[in-house]
Coordinates of C-alpha atoms in Angstrom, one line a residue:
M1116 CA -16.8 -62.8 75.0
R1117 CA -17.6 -59.3 75.9
L1118 CA -17.9 -58.7 79.6
P1119 CA -20.1 -56.1 81.3
V1120 CA -17.3 -53.7 82.4
P1121 CA -18.1 -51.1 83.7
T1122 CA -21.5 -52.0 85.0
P1123 CA -23.9 -49.0 84.7
L1124 CA -25.0 -47.5 88.0
V1125 CA -28.1 -45.5 88.9
A1126 CA -27.8 -41.9 87.9
V1127 CA -28.0 -39.4 90.8
E1128 CA -29.2 -35.9 90.3
V1129 CA -29.2 -33.0 92.8
A1130 CA -32.0 -30.5 92.6
D1131 CA -34.1 -28.1 94.7
T1132 CA -37.5 -29.0 93.4
L1133 CA -39.7 -32.2 93.1
R1134 CA -40.9 -33.4 89.7
R1135 CA -44.5 -33.9 88.9
G1136 CA -45.8 -37.4 88.4
V1137 CA -42.7 -39.0 89.8
G1138 CA -42.7 -41.4 92.8
R1139 CA -41.3 -39.9 96.0
V1140 CA -39.3 -41.3 98.9
V1141 CA -39.9 -40.0 102.4
L1142 CA -37.4 -40.6 105.2
A1143 CA -38.4 -41.9 108.6
S1144 CA -36.5 -42.0 111.9
P1145 CA -37.4 -44.2 114.9
G1146 CA -39.8 -42.7 117.5
E1147 CA -43.2 -43.0 119.0
P1148 CA -44.6 -42.5 116.5
P1149 CA -41.8 -42.5 113.9
V1150 CA -40.6 -39.1 112.8
L1151 CA -41.2 -38.5 109.1
G1152 CA -39.1 -36.1 107.0
P1153 CA -40.2 -33.5 104.5
G1154 CA -43.3 -34.6 102.5
G1155 CA -44.3 -37.0 105.3
A1156 CA -47.5 -35.2 106.2
D1157 CA -49.5 -37.1 103.6
V1158 CA -48.1 -40.5 104.4
E1159 CA -50.1 -43.0 106.4
V1160 CA -48.1 -44.3 109.3
T1161 CA -48.9 -47.9 110.2
E1162 CA -47.3 -50.2 112.8
E1163 CA -44.9 -51.6 110.3
V1164 CA -43.3 -48.2 109.7
T1165 CA -40.6 -48.1 112.4
G1166 CA -37.9 -45.9 111.0
K1167 CA -35.3 -48.7 111.5
A1168 CA -32.4 -48.3 109.1
G1169 CA -33.1 -50.0 105.8
T1170 CA -36.8 -50.7 106.2
T1171 CA -38.8 -49.8 103.2
H1172 CA -42.6 -49.6 102.7
K1173 CA -44.6 -48.6 99.6
R1174 CA -47.6 -46.3 100.0
N1175 CA -49.7 -45.2 97.1
G1176 CA -46.8 -45.2 94.6
H1177 CA -44.5 -43.5 97.1
W1178 CA -42.0 -45.1 99.6
V1179 CA -41.1 -44.6 103.2
L1180 CA -37.5 -45.3 104.1
G1181 CA -36.1 -45.9 107.6
V1182 CA -32.8 -44.2 108.2
G1183 CA -32.3 -45.3 111.8
E1184 CA -30.4 -43.1 114.3
G1185 CA -28.5 -41.4 111.5
S1186 CA -25.0 -42.9 111.8
P1187 CA -23.0 -43.3 108.6
A1188 CA -23.6 -47.1 108.7
D1189 CA -27.4 -46.4 109.0
W1190 CA -27.3 -44.1 106.0
R1191 CA -25.4 -46.6 103.9
T1192 CA -27.8 -49.4 104.9
A1193 CA -30.8 -47.2 104.1
G1194 CA -29.5 -46.2 100.7
A1195 CA -28.6 -49.8 99.8
S1196 CA -32.0 -51.1 100.9
L1197 CA -33.8 -48.4 99.0
A1198 CA -31.9 -49.2 95.8
R1199 CA -32.7 -52.9 96.1
A1200 CA -36.4 -52.2 96.9
L1201 CA -36.7 -49.8 93.9
Q1202 CA -34.9 -52.1 91.6
G1203 CA -37.2 -54.9 92.5
D1204 CA -40.2 -52.6 92.0
A1205 CA -38.8 -51.6 88.5
E1206 CA -38.5 -55.2 87.5
G1207 CA -42.1 -55.7 88.5
D1208 CA -43.1 -52.9 86.1
G1209 CA -42.9 -50.2 88.7
G1210 CA -41.2 -46.8 88.3
T1211 CA -37.6 -46.3 87.2
T1212 CA -37.0 -42.8 88.6
F1213 CA -37.8 -41.4 92.0
D1214 CA -37.4 -38.2 94.0
V1215 CA -35.9 -38.5 97.5
R1216 CA -36.7 -35.7 100.0
L1217 CA -33.6 -35.1 102.2
T1218 CA -33.2 -33.2 105.4
D1219 CA -30.4 -30.8 106.4
T1220 CA -29.1 -33.5 108.7
A1221 CA -28.8 -36.1 106.0
D1222 CA -25.4 -37.8 105.8
V1223 CA -25.1 -37.6 102.0
Q1224 CA -21.9 -39.5 101.3
P1225 CA -22.8 -42.9 102.9
F1226 CA -26.4 -42.6 101.7
V1227 CA -25.3 -42.1 98.0
L1228 CA -22.7 -44.9 98.4
G1229 CA -25.5 -47.2 99.5
L1230 CA -27.9 -46.0 96.7
L1231 CA -25.3 -46.7 94.0
L1232 CA -23.8 -49.9 95.3
G1233 CA -26.7 -51.6 97.0
G1234 CA -28.4 -52.5 93.7
Y1235 CA -25.1 -53.5 92.0
R1236 CA -25.4 -56.7 90.0
Y1237 CA -22.9 -58.5 87.8
R1238 CA -24.1 -61.1 85.3
V1239 CA -22.7 -62.6 82.1
T1240 CA -25.8 -63.7 80.3
N1241 CA -27.6 -63.9 77.0
E1242 CA -30.9 -63.0 78.6
E1243 CA -32.4 -59.6 78.0
A1244 CA -31.5 -57.2 80.8
P1245 CA -34.5 -56.6 83.1
K1246 CA -36.1 -53.2 83.5
R1247 CA -33.9 -51.3 85.9
L1248 CA -33.9 -48.4 88.3
K1249 CA -32.4 -45.6 86.2
S1250 CA -32.2 -42.4 88.2
L1251 CA -32.8 -40.8 91.6
R1252 CA -33.2 -37.0 92.2
L1253 CA -32.0 -35.9 95.7
V1254 CA -34.0 -32.9 96.7
G1255 CA -32.6 -30.6 99.4
A1256 CA -29.1 -32.2 99.5
P1257 CA -27.1 -30.2 102.0
S1258 CA -23.9 -30.7 100.0
P1259 CA -23.9 -31.3 96.3
D1260 CA -20.1 -31.6 96.4
E1261 CA -20.4 -34.5 98.8
V1262 CA -22.8 -36.1 96.4
R1263 CA -20.3 -35.9 93.5
R1264 CA -17.6 -37.2 95.7
A1265 CA -19.7 -40.2 96.8
V1266 CA -20.6 -40.9 93.2
D1267 CA -16.8 -41.0 92.3
L1268 CA -16.2 -43.4 95.2
A1269 CA -19.1 -45.6 94.4
T1270 CA -18.0 -45.7 90.7
A1271 CA -14.5 -46.7 91.7
T1272 CA -15.8 -49.4 94.0
A1273 CA -18.1 -50.8 91.3
L1274 CA -15.2 -50.9 88.9
T1275 CA -13.2 -53.0 91.3
R1276 CA -16.1 -55.3 91.7
D1277 CA -16.5 -55.6 87.9
L1278 CA -12.8 -56.5 87.4
A1279 CA -12.8 -59.0 90.3
N1280 CA -16.1 -60.6 89.3
S1281 CA -15.1 -61.1 85.7
P1282 CA -14.6 -64.8 84.9
A1283 CA -11.0 -66.0 84.6
N1284 CA -11.5 -67.8 81.2
V1285 CA -11.6 -64.3 79.8
K1286 CA -9.7 -62.3 82.5
D1287 CA -6.2 -63.5 81.9
P1288 CA -3.3 -61.1 82.7
A1289 CA -3.3 -59.6 79.2
W1290 CA -7.1 -58.9 79.4
L1291 CA -6.8 -57.3 82.8
A1292 CA -3.8 -55.1 81.7
T1293 CA -5.5 -54.1 78.5
T1294 CA -8.8 -53.3 80.2
A1295 CA -7.0 -51.2 82.8
A1296 CA -5.2 -49.3 80.0
K1297 CA -8.4 -48.7 78.1
L1298 CA -10.2 -47.3 81.1
A1299 CA -7.2 -45.2 82.1
G1300 CA -6.9 -43.9 78.6
T1301 CA -10.3 -42.1 79.0
V1302 CA -8.9 -39.9 81.9
P1303 CA -6.9 -36.8 80.9
G1304 CA -3.4 -36.7 82.4
L1305 CA -3.4 -40.3 83.5
E1306 CA -0.5 -42.2 81.9
V1307 CA -0.4 -46.0 81.6
E1308 CA 2.2 -48.5 80.5
V1309 CA 1.7 -52.3 80.1
R1310 CA 4.8 -54.4 80.3
D1311 CA 4.9 -57.8 78.8
E1312 CA 6.8 -61.0 79.7
N1313 CA 9.8 -60.0 77.6
W1314 CA 10.2 -56.8 79.5
L1315 CA 9.7 -58.6 82.8
T1316 CA 12.4 -61.1 81.9
R1317 CA 14.9 -58.4 80.9
E1318 CA 14.3 -56.4 84.1
G1319 CA 14.5 -59.5 86.3
F1320 CA 11.0 -59.8 87.8
G1321 CA 11.7 -63.3 89.0
G1322 CA 8.7 -63.6 91.3
V1323 CA 6.1 -62.6 88.7
L1324 CA 7.8 -64.8 86.1
A1325 CA 7.9 -67.8 88.4
V1326 CA 4.3 -67.6 89.4
G1327 CA 3.2 -67.0 85.8
N1328 CA 5.3 -69.7 84.3
G1329 CA 2.8 -72.5 84.8
S1330 CA 0.2 -70.8 82.6
A1331 CA 0.0 -70.6 78.8
R1332 CA -1.2 -67.0 79.3
P1333 CA 1.9 -64.9 80.2
P1334 CA 2.2 -62.3 83.0
R1335 CA 2.0 -58.5 82.7
L1336 CA 2.8 -55.4 84.7
V1337 CA 0.4 -52.5 84.7
H1338 CA 2.1 -49.1 85.5
L1339 CA -0.3 -46.2 86.1
T1340 CA 1.1 -42.7 86.7
W1341 CA -0.8 -39.6 87.9
N1342 CA 1.1 -36.3 88.4
G1343 CA -1.4 -34.1 90.1
A1344 CA 1.1 -31.6 91.3
P1345 CA 4.8 -31.4 90.5
D1346 CA 6.0 -30.8 94.1
A1347 CA 3.4 -33.0 95.8
P1348 CA 4.2 -36.1 97.8
H1349 CA 4.6 -39.3 95.8
L1350 CA 2.3 -42.2 96.9
V1351 CA 2.9 -45.6 95.3
L1352 CA 0.1 -48.2 95.4
V1353 CA 0.9 -51.9 94.6
G1354 CA -1.9 -54.4 94.0
K1355 CA -1.8 -58.2 93.7
G1356 CA -3.1 -59.1 90.2
I1357 CA -3.4 -62.9 90.3
T1358 CA -6.2 -63.5 87.7
F1359 CA -6.7 -67.0 88.8
D1360 CA -5.1 -69.1 91.6
T1361 CA -5.1 -72.9 91.5
G1362 CA -2.5 -72.9 94.1
G1363 CA 0.0 -74.2 91.6
I1364 CA 1.7 -77.5 92.5
S1365 CA 0.6 -76.9 96.1
V1366 CA -2.9 -77.2 94.6
K1367 CA -5.9 -75.8 96.5
P1368 CA -8.9 -77.9 97.5
A1369 CA -11.7 -78.0 94.8
D1370 CA -14.3 -76.5 97.2
G1371 CA -14.1 -72.7 96.8
M1372 CA -11.6 -72.6 94.0
H1373 CA -14.1 -71.0 91.7
L1374 CA -13.8 -67.9 93.9
M1375 CA -10.2 -67.5 92.9
R1376 CA -11.3 -65.4 90.0
T1377 CA -11.3 -62.6 92.6
D1378 CA -7.7 -63.2 93.7
M1379 CA -6.8 -60.0 91.8
A1380 CA -9.1 -57.9 94.0
G1381 CA -6.2 -55.9 95.4
G1382 CA -4.9 -55.1 91.9
A1383 CA -8.4 -54.1 90.8
A1384 CA -8.6 -51.8 93.8
V1385 CA -5.4 -50.1 92.8
I1386 CA -6.5 -49.7 89.2
A1387 CA -9.9 -48.3 90.1
A1388 CA -8.5 -46.0 92.9
V1389 CA -5.8 -44.5 90.6
I1390 CA -8.4 -43.8 87.9
A1391 CA -10.7 -42.2 90.5
I1392 CA -7.8 -40.1 91.9
A1393 CA -7.0 -38.9 88.4
R1394 CA -10.7 -38.2 87.6
R1395 CA -10.9 -36.0 90.7
S1396 CA -7.7 -34.3 89.7
L1397 CA -6.3 -34.7 93.2
P1398 CA -3.1 -32.6 93.8
I1399 CA -0.8 -35.5 94.6
R1400 CA 1.5 -37.8 92.6
V1401 CA 0.3 -41.4 92.6
T1402 CA 1.8 -44.4 90.9
G1403 CA -0.1 -47.7 90.7
L1404 CA 1.7 -51.0 90.0
V1405 CA -0.2 -54.2 89.4
P1406 CA 1.8 -57.3 88.6
C1407 CA -0.6 -59.7 86.8
A1408 CA -0.1 -63.4 86.6
E1409 CA -2.1 -66.7 86.5
N1410 CA -1.0 -69.3 89.0
H1411 CA -1.5 -72.6 87.2
V1412 CA -0.6 -76.3 87.4
S1413 CA 1.5 -77.6 84.4
G1414 CA 4.8 -79.1 83.5
T1415 CA 6.4 -75.6 83.5
A1416 CA 5.0 -74.5 86.9
Y1417 CA 7.4 -73.5 89.6
R1418 CA 7.9 -75.9 92.5
P1419 CA 8.4 -76.0 96.3
G1420 CA 12.1 -75.9 96.9
D1421 CA 12.9 -73.6 93.9
V1422 CA 14.9 -70.5 94.5
I1423 CA 13.8 -67.4 92.6
R1424 CA 15.6 -64.1 92.1
H1425 CA 13.4 -61.0 92.6
Y1426 CA 13.9 -57.6 90.9
G1427 CA 17.0 -56.1 92.5
G1428 CA 18.6 -59.5 93.3
T1429 CA 17.1 -60.8 96.5
T1430 CA 16.6 -64.5 96.4
T1431 CA 13.6 -66.4 97.9
E1432 CA 13.3 -70.1 98.7
V1433 CA 9.8 -71.3 97.7
T1434 CA 8.1 -73.5 100.2
N1435 CA 4.5 -73.3 99.0
T1436 CA 3.4 -72.4 95.5
D1437 CA 0.0 -71.3 96.9
A1438 CA 1.6 -68.4 98.6
E1439 CA 2.3 -66.7 95.2
G1440 CA 0.9 -63.3 96.0
R1441 CA 3.8 -62.2 98.1
L1442 CA 6.2 -63.2 95.4
V1443 CA 4.7 -60.9 92.7
L1444 CA 4.2 -58.1 95.2
A1445 CA 7.9 -58.4 96.3
D1446 CA 9.0 -57.7 92.7
A1447 CA 6.8 -54.6 92.3
I1448 CA 7.7 -53.2 95.8
A1449 CA 11.4 -53.6 95.0
Y1450 CA 10.9 -51.9 91.6
A1451 CA 9.1 -49.0 93.2
V1452 CA 11.7 -48.5 95.9
R1453 CA 14.6 -48.5 93.5
N1454 CA 13.0 -46.5 90.6
L1455 CA 10.1 -44.3 91.8
K1456 CA 11.4 -42.7 95.1
P1457 CA 8.1 -43.0 96.9
D1458 CA 7.3 -40.9 100.0
A1459 CA 5.0 -43.8 101.1
L1460 CA 4.2 -47.2 99.7
V1461 CA 0.9 -49.2 100.2
D1462 CA 0.3 -52.7 98.9
V1463 CA -3.1 -54.3 98.9
A1464 CA -3.8 -58.0 98.4
T1465 CA -6.0 -61.0 99.1
L1466 CA -3.0 -62.5 100.7
T1467 CA -3.6 -64.9 103.5
G1468 CA -6.4 -67.1 104.8
A1469 CA -5.0 -66.4 108.2
M1470 CA -6.4 -62.9 108.2
K1471 CA -9.8 -64.2 107.4
V1472 CA -9.6 -66.4 110.4
S1473 CA -8.2 -63.6 112.6
L1474 CA -10.5 -60.7 111.6
G1475 CA -13.5 -62.3 109.8
V1476 CA -14.9 -61.2 106.5
R1477 CA -15.7 -57.5 107.1
T1478 CA -12.5 -56.1 108.4
G1479 CA -9.2 -55.7 106.6
G1480 CA -5.8 -56.4 108.2
L1481 CA -3.4 -53.4 108.3
F1482 CA 0.3 -53.8 108.8
A1483 CA 2.6 -50.7 108.8
T1484 CA 6.1 -49.6 109.5
S1485 CA 4.8 -46.0 110.0
D1486 CA 2.4 -45.1 112.8
D1487 CA 1.4 -41.9 110.8
L1488 CA 0.6 -43.9 107.6
A1489 CA -1.3 -46.5 109.6
A1490 CA -3.4 -43.7 111.2
Q1491 CA -4.1 -42.1 107.9
L1492 CA -5.2 -45.3 106.4
T1493 CA -7.5 -46.1 109.3
E1494 CA -9.0 -42.6 109.1
A1495 CA -9.5 -43.0 105.4
G1496 CA -11.4 -46.2 106.0
T1497 CA -13.5 -44.7 108.6
R1498 CA -14.5 -41.8 106.3
T1499 CA -15.5 -44.1 103.6
G1500 CA -17.1 -47.0 105.5
E1501 CA -14.2 -49.6 105.4
A1502 CA -13.0 -51.1 108.6
W1503 CA -9.3 -51.8 109.3
W1504 CA -7.5 -53.4 112.3
R1505 CA -3.9 -52.8 112.8
M1506 CA -1.8 -55.9 113.2
P1507 CA 1.7 -56.2 114.8
L1508 CA 5.0 -56.8 113.1
P1509 CA 6.8 -58.5 116.0
E1510 CA 10.6 -58.6 115.6
D1511 CA 10.9 -62.0 117.3
L1512 CA 9.3 -63.5 114.2
A1513 CA 11.4 -61.5 111.7
D1514 CA 14.3 -64.0 111.8
D1515 CA 12.0 -66.8 110.7
V1516 CA 11.7 -65.1 107.2
Q1517 CA 15.4 -65.8 106.7
S1518 CA 16.4 -68.9 104.7
D1519 CA 19.4 -71.2 104.9
L1520 CA 19.1 -71.9 101.2
A1521 CA 18.4 -68.4 99.9
D1522 CA 18.2 -64.9 101.3
L1523 CA 14.5 -65.3 102.3
R1524 CA 12.0 -68.0 103.0
Q1525 CA 8.6 -67.6 101.4
C1526 CA 6.4 -69.3 104.1
P1527 CA 8.0 -69.6 107.5
P1528 CA 6.0 -71.3 110.2
G1529 CA 3.9 -69.2 112.6
P1530 CA 1.1 -66.8 112.2
G1531 CA 0.6 -66.7 108.4
G1532 CA -0.7 -63.1 108.0
I1533 CA 2.1 -61.7 110.1
T1534 CA 4.9 -63.7 108.5
A1535 CA 3.7 -62.7 105.0
A1536 CA 3.8 -59.1 106.0
L1537 CA 7.3 -59.5 107.5
F1538 CA 8.4 -61.1 104.2
L1539 CA 7.1 -58.1 102.2
R1540 CA 8.8 -55.7 104.6
E1541 CA 12.2 -57.1 103.5
F1542 CA 11.7 -55.4 100.1
T1543 CA 10.7 -51.9 101.4
N1544 CA 14.3 -50.6 102.2
G1545 CA 13.0 -48.3 105.0
V1546 CA 10.4 -46.5 102.9
P1547 CA 7.2 -45.8 105.0
W1548 CA 5.1 -48.8 104.1
A1549 CA 1.7 -50.3 104.8
H1550 CA 0.3 -53.7 103.8
L1551 CA -3.4 -54.2 103.5
D1552 CA -4.5 -57.9 103.6
I1553 CA -8.1 -58.0 102.3
A1554 CA -8.5 -61.8 102.0
G1555 CA -11.6 -61.6 104.2
P1556 CA -13.6 -58.5 103.1
A1557 CA -12.7 -58.6 99.4
R1558 CA -15.5 -61.0 98.7
A1559 CA -18.9 -61.7 100.2
D1560 CA -21.3 -64.6 100.2
K1561 CA -24.4 -62.7 101.4
T1562 CA -26.0 -59.2 101.2
Y1563 CA -25.4 -56.6 104.0
A1564 CA -25.4 -52.8 103.9
E1565 CA -24.1 -51.8 100.5
V1566 CA -22.4 -55.2 99.9
V1567 CA -23.8 -57.9 97.6
P1568 CA -22.6 -61.4 97.0
G1569 CA -19.4 -61.6 95.0
A1570 CA -16.5 -59.1 94.9
T1571 CA -17.0 -56.2 97.3
G1572 CA -14.6 -53.6 96.0
F1573 CA -13.1 -53.3 99.5
A1574 CA -10.0 -51.1 99.9
T1575 CA -10.8 -49.0 96.9
R1576 CA -12.4 -46.1 98.8
T1577 CA -9.7 -46.2 101.4
L1578 CA -7.0 -45.7 98.8
V1579 CA -8.8 -42.8 97.2
A1580 CA -9.5 -41.1 100.6
L1581 CA -5.8 -41.7 101.6
A1582 CA -4.7 -39.8 98.4
E1583 CA -7.2 -37.1 98.9
H1584 CA -6.1 -36.3 102.5
Y1585 CA -2.5 -37.6 102.4
H1586 CA 0.1 -35.6 104.3
Q1587 CA 3.7 -36.3 105.2
P1588 CA 4.5 -36.4 108.9

């Protein structure tokens, strides 16, 4: 089965002039009456035109779009709402290309992110694709460079969504690794290696092998390398690549299990981010590691009570086979620390339901051993419209990760998100490290701002922005 990866996005063009015979979009801000932007002199203002962010009204083939008070969130919401309105109009035999008249005060990056991601749709179908919105011309954009940057960020976010949304009957570890390699192979200077189960066995990736042992489809490790500048800092990104998670012998409830095709959203974010970093030719060294496995139930599945040996020799007592993510991440982190000499290390994963309870579904959990790295990640999220909340790593819980049977205990009692982070910290060997738990915001069940139901692509833009502005303390 051929999957729609990557999904085509609306083309965005920057120009100084309007086109003849093309529908136009006029911006509106709240006021009494609403304040219309360039081209608004010919627009009839009725009571329903308020200027509230995301409101859309069609007038004589043209559109009025509310941009609210002009905050980045307002602009993202406006762009996303416009994309959905124009896509609906296109499907109803309306226009497929429009001109948008911007002002000098337009916040271009969030607006373009909304435009490109708000109309995102992923479907595997035999039906003929509906007529779609094809292109938008931004007239009077104050910063064409910001438009290009926003397109890069949106493209990376959409790729993460594509990979995470892909159904698991096709998306096994080999498919994910091969797809990542094909996409990376189109970017000059970006190197990629795919390691199979034989290499993982020889190198001692006991966590990845244990988790993947229950499936007939063996695990893989994706290794992406970008050398943007020889003397630049080295940033290592590690993403959880569990292509489907039954919970293993500690099997999950049936309700909601179908969503576990997105359990590799952290790995998808790393793949898409490194590709975007390379496409932008950022002057930094970045390595992406994505351990890929399928956590299944079978006669060869690993068990609670097993002791596994990770890369480098550390042993872990398994207490819950549904906490598999930390086991595969531990191998990759230990490998990175020993072989890659990172200046900073960031892992990202849909790791714990506890973080979903703690922070809801729109904010990611941030754990870090470095205040500077935590601040850089938070700032990167703010710049790109992704919210993070720093969580503690309390030392009074650190001893609970120790095991009487092995070196470490996989799932100690206590706050699950924190103890998972403390477990991962054991493998970092003092390297400045951050752990991003995206169990909540990695997927959505309803539309808001630029997000649509399904995989959201959360964390991708933060990783790209971190690499773009990364500095050592």
